[in-house]
């Protein structure tokens, strides 16, 4: 059960609500987000919701039978729209492309990518500076200095910045340079990282774990939400199955499923999802048709020279053609279903 509190509820009314809940055997967690104040109630005996509604300070109450609560659509039917400012929105009714290299490699690469993306009308650029690599000997990113450079160049052209945070200790120093914090697949259940991101007023792009179920993904989102940050974007990026013909198996079933279960926006990452460049456009388009709110794409001027994930990265010509095709599909009115 989720109780939405009135905005200016006083301490006395809060106390009375808590007393009522404990008398019925509920364990109650108070949550304050950018959007409001709530009490998440777990366990407890059967209650008549009208009884709860009558309590002073209660604005609304919903029964939520899912294991995840605040991210459930049983409680909030209207889908979340995340406003990044300057007309950039992620969520219901729009399809947002976030594109850029797997790794930020240097100033020239950032400049040419920003210029290319701007010319294509793309407003969100991705690029990792802290790279989670399977081998410690692989390129691990340019770090905070790289992020400062990336952010300065991208923002000077009105581009929003999405980049991965690997560890909770990095959040503070990254904060001013980032518009969306990405949580990678390997960190999808790093609960201390998720807790910390719950205390931040910036959107979080949360990737599904390599072998994570959708329920686990939604519970990870619940960690962030219940610590106070509602601005969460779910990302299907492929899972590990017995199929070895491609890097991962992009589970597009996840898109309608997540959109039915949760009010959070859902984006698809076909680059990691299939891992083979020539298959990326087909899977990107399939992701849009499945109802996704956006696409995360790896793009590089010369993928053959990329320091990470070149095999799944589109060059500018391929990306440009795909952007055009996604635009055409968008016009068919498939969005926001
Ligand atoms: C990435 O986006 O470059 C990345 C490392 O993704 P994932 O965490 O999905 O592997
Ligand atoms: Mn990558």
Coordinates of C-alpha atoms in Angstrom, one line a residue, residues 68-247:
X68 CA 8.1 -3.2 -6.2
X69 CA 5.9 -0.4 -5.0
X70 CA 6.7 3.3 -5.9
X71 CA 7.8 2.3 -9.5
X72 CA 4.6 0.3 -10.0
X73 CA 1.9 1.5 -12.4
X74 CA -0.7 0.2 -10.0
X75 CA -0.1 3.3 -8.0
X76 CA 0.7 5.9 -10.6
X77 CA -1.1 5.3 -13.9
X78 CA 0.3 8.4 -15.7
X79 CA 3.7 7.8 -17.2
X80 CA 6.6 9.8 -16.0
X81 CA 8.1 12.4 -18.3
X82 CA 11.6 13.5 -17.4
X83 CA 12.3 17.1 -18.4
X84 CA 16.1 17.6 -19.0
X85 CA 15.6 21.3 -19.8
X86 CA 16.1 23.1 -23.1
X87 CA 13.2 21.2 -24.6
X88 CA 14.8 17.7 -24.1
X89 CA 12.3 15.3 -22.6
X90 CA 12.5 11.5 -21.9
X91 CA 9.2 9.7 -21.6
X92 CA 5.6 9.4 -22.8
X93 CA 5.0 10.7 -26.3
X94 CA 8.6 11.2 -27.4
X95 CA 11.4 9.1 -28.6
X96 CA 14.8 10.3 -27.4
X97 CA 18.0 9.2 -29.1
X98 CA 21.1 9.2 -26.9
X99 CA 24.1 8.5 -29.0
X100 CA 27.9 8.7 -28.9
X101 CA 30.9 6.6 -28.4
X102 CA 31.2 3.7 -25.9
X103 CA 34.2 5.6 -24.4
X104 CA 35.3 9.2 -24.5
X105 CA 38.8 9.0 -26.1
X106 CA 39.9 12.6 -26.6
X107 CA 39.0 16.1 -27.4
X108 CA 39.0 15.7 -31.2
X109 CA 36.7 12.7 -31.0
X110 CA 34.2 14.6 -28.7
X111 CA 34.2 17.6 -31.0
X112 CA 33.5 15.7 -34.2
X113 CA 30.9 13.6 -32.5
X114 CA 29.1 16.6 -31.0
X115 CA 29.2 18.3 -34.4
X116 CA 27.8 15.2 -36.1
X117 CA 25.0 14.7 -33.6
X118 CA 24.0 18.3 -33.6
X119 CA 23.8 18.2 -37.4
X120 CA 21.4 15.3 -36.9
X121 CA 19.2 17.1 -34.3
X122 CA 20.3 14.7 -31.5
X123 CA 20.3 16.4 -28.2
X124 CA 21.7 13.8 -25.8
X125 CA 25.3 12.4 -26.1
X126 CA 26.5 9.3 -24.4
X127 CA 30.2 8.5 -23.6
X128 CA 31.9 6.6 -20.8
X129 CA 34.8 7.9 -18.9
X130 CA 34.8 5.3 -16.2
X131 CA 34.6 2.0 -18.1
X132 CA 33.7 -1.3 -16.6
X133 CA 35.9 -3.6 -18.6
X134 CA 36.0 -7.4 -18.2
X135 CA 39.8 -7.2 -18.3
X136 CA 41.7 -4.8 -16.1
X137 CA 44.2 -4.4 -18.9
X138 CA 41.6 -3.0 -21.3
X139 CA 41.2 0.8 -21.8
X140 CA 39.3 2.0 -18.7
X141 CA 38.4 5.5 -19.6
X142 CA 39.7 9.0 -19.3
X143 CA 38.2 9.6 -15.8
X144 CA 37.0 12.8 -14.4
X145 CA 39.3 15.0 -16.5
X146 CA 37.8 13.3 -19.6
X147 CA 34.3 14.0 -18.3
X148 CA 35.1 17.7 -17.7
X149 CA 36.3 18.0 -21.3
X150 CA 33.3 16.0 -22.7
X151 CA 30.8 18.0 -20.7
X152 CA 32.3 21.4 -21.6
X153 CA 32.3 20.7 -25.3
X154 CA 28.9 18.9 -25.4
X155 CA 27.1 21.6 -23.4
X156 CA 28.6 24.4 -25.4
X157 CA 26.6 23.0 -28.3
X158 CA 23.4 22.5 -26.2
X159 CA 24.0 18.8 -25.8
X160 CA 23.0 16.8 -22.7
X161 CA 25.5 14.4 -21.2
X162 CA 24.9 10.8 -20.2
X163 CA 27.8 8.9 -18.7
X164 CA 28.3 5.9 -16.4
X165 CA 29.0 6.2 -12.7
X166 CA 30.9 3.1 -11.5
X167 CA 31.0 3.8 -7.8
X168 CA 29.1 5.9 -5.2
X169 CA 32.3 7.8 -4.3
X170 CA 32.4 9.3 -7.8
X171 CA 28.9 10.9 -7.7
X172 CA 29.9 14.1 -6.0
X173 CA 32.7 15.0 -8.3
X174 CA 30.8 14.0 -11.4
X175 CA 27.6 15.8 -10.5
X176 CA 28.1 19.2 -12.1
X177 CA 29.2 17.7 -15.4
X178 CA 26.4 15.1 -15.9
X179 CA 22.8 15.4 -17.0
X180 CA 22.0 11.7 -16.7
X181 CA 23.9 9.2 -14.5
X182 CA 24.1 5.8 -16.2
X183 CA 24.2 2.7 -14.0
X184 CA 25.8 -0.1 -16.0
X185 CA 24.6 -3.6 -16.3
X186 CA 27.3 -4.8 -14.0
X187 CA 26.1 -2.4 -11.3
X188 CA 22.4 -3.0 -11.7
X189 CA 22.2 -4.5 -8.2
X190 CA 24.9 -2.4 -6.6
X191 CA 22.6 -1.3 -3.8
X192 CA 24.9 1.2 -2.2
X193 CA 25.3 3.0 -5.5
X194 CA 21.6 2.9 -6.1
X195 CA 20.9 4.3 -2.6
X196 CA 23.3 7.2 -3.2
X197 CA 21.7 8.0 -6.6
X198 CA 18.4 8.2 -4.7
X199 CA 19.8 11.2 -3.0
X200 CA 20.6 13.0 -6.2
X201 CA 18.3 15.3 -8.2
X202 CA 19.4 14.1 -11.6
X203 CA 17.9 11.4 -13.8
X204 CA 19.4 7.9 -13.6
X205 CA 19.5 5.6 -16.6
X206 CA 19.4 2.2 -15.0
X207 CA 20.5 -0.8 -17.1
X208 CA 19.2 -4.3 -16.7
X209 CA 21.8 -6.7 -15.2
X210 CA 23.5 -9.2 -17.5
X211 CA 21.3 -11.9 -16.0
X212 CA 18.8 -9.7 -14.3
X213 CA 15.1 -10.4 -14.3
X214 CA 12.7 -7.6 -14.9
X215 CA 11.5 -7.9 -11.4
X216 CA 15.0 -7.4 -10.2
X217 CA 15.4 -4.4 -12.5
X218 CA 12.2 -2.8 -11.1
X219 CA 13.4 -3.5 -7.5
X220 CA 16.7 -1.8 -8.3
X221 CA 14.7 1.2 -9.6
X222 CA 12.7 1.1 -6.3
X223 CA 16.0 1.5 -4.4
X224 CA 16.6 4.8 -6.2
X225 CA 13.0 6.0 -6.0
X226 CA 12.5 5.1 -2.3
X227 CA 15.6 7.2 -1.4
X228 CA 14.0 10.2 -3.0
X229 CA 14.8 10.3 -6.7
X230 CA 11.9 9.6 -9.1
X231 CA 13.8 10.5 -12.3
X232 CA 14.6 7.0 -13.5
X233 CA 14.9 5.7 -17.0
X234 CA 14.9 1.9 -17.4
X235 CA 17.2 0.4 -20.1
X236 CA 16.9 -3.0 -21.8
X237 CA 20.4 -3.7 -23.0
X238 CA 20.3 -7.5 -23.7
X239 CA 20.8 -10.4 -21.4
X240 CA 23.1 -13.4 -21.3
X241 CA 21.4 -16.5 -22.6
X242 CA 22.6 -19.8 -24.0
X243 CA 22.7 -18.2 -27.5
X244 CA 26.3 -17.4 -28.4
X245 CA 25.7 -16.2 -32.0
X246 CA 25.7 -12.6 -30.8
X247 CA 27.0 -10.8 -27.8

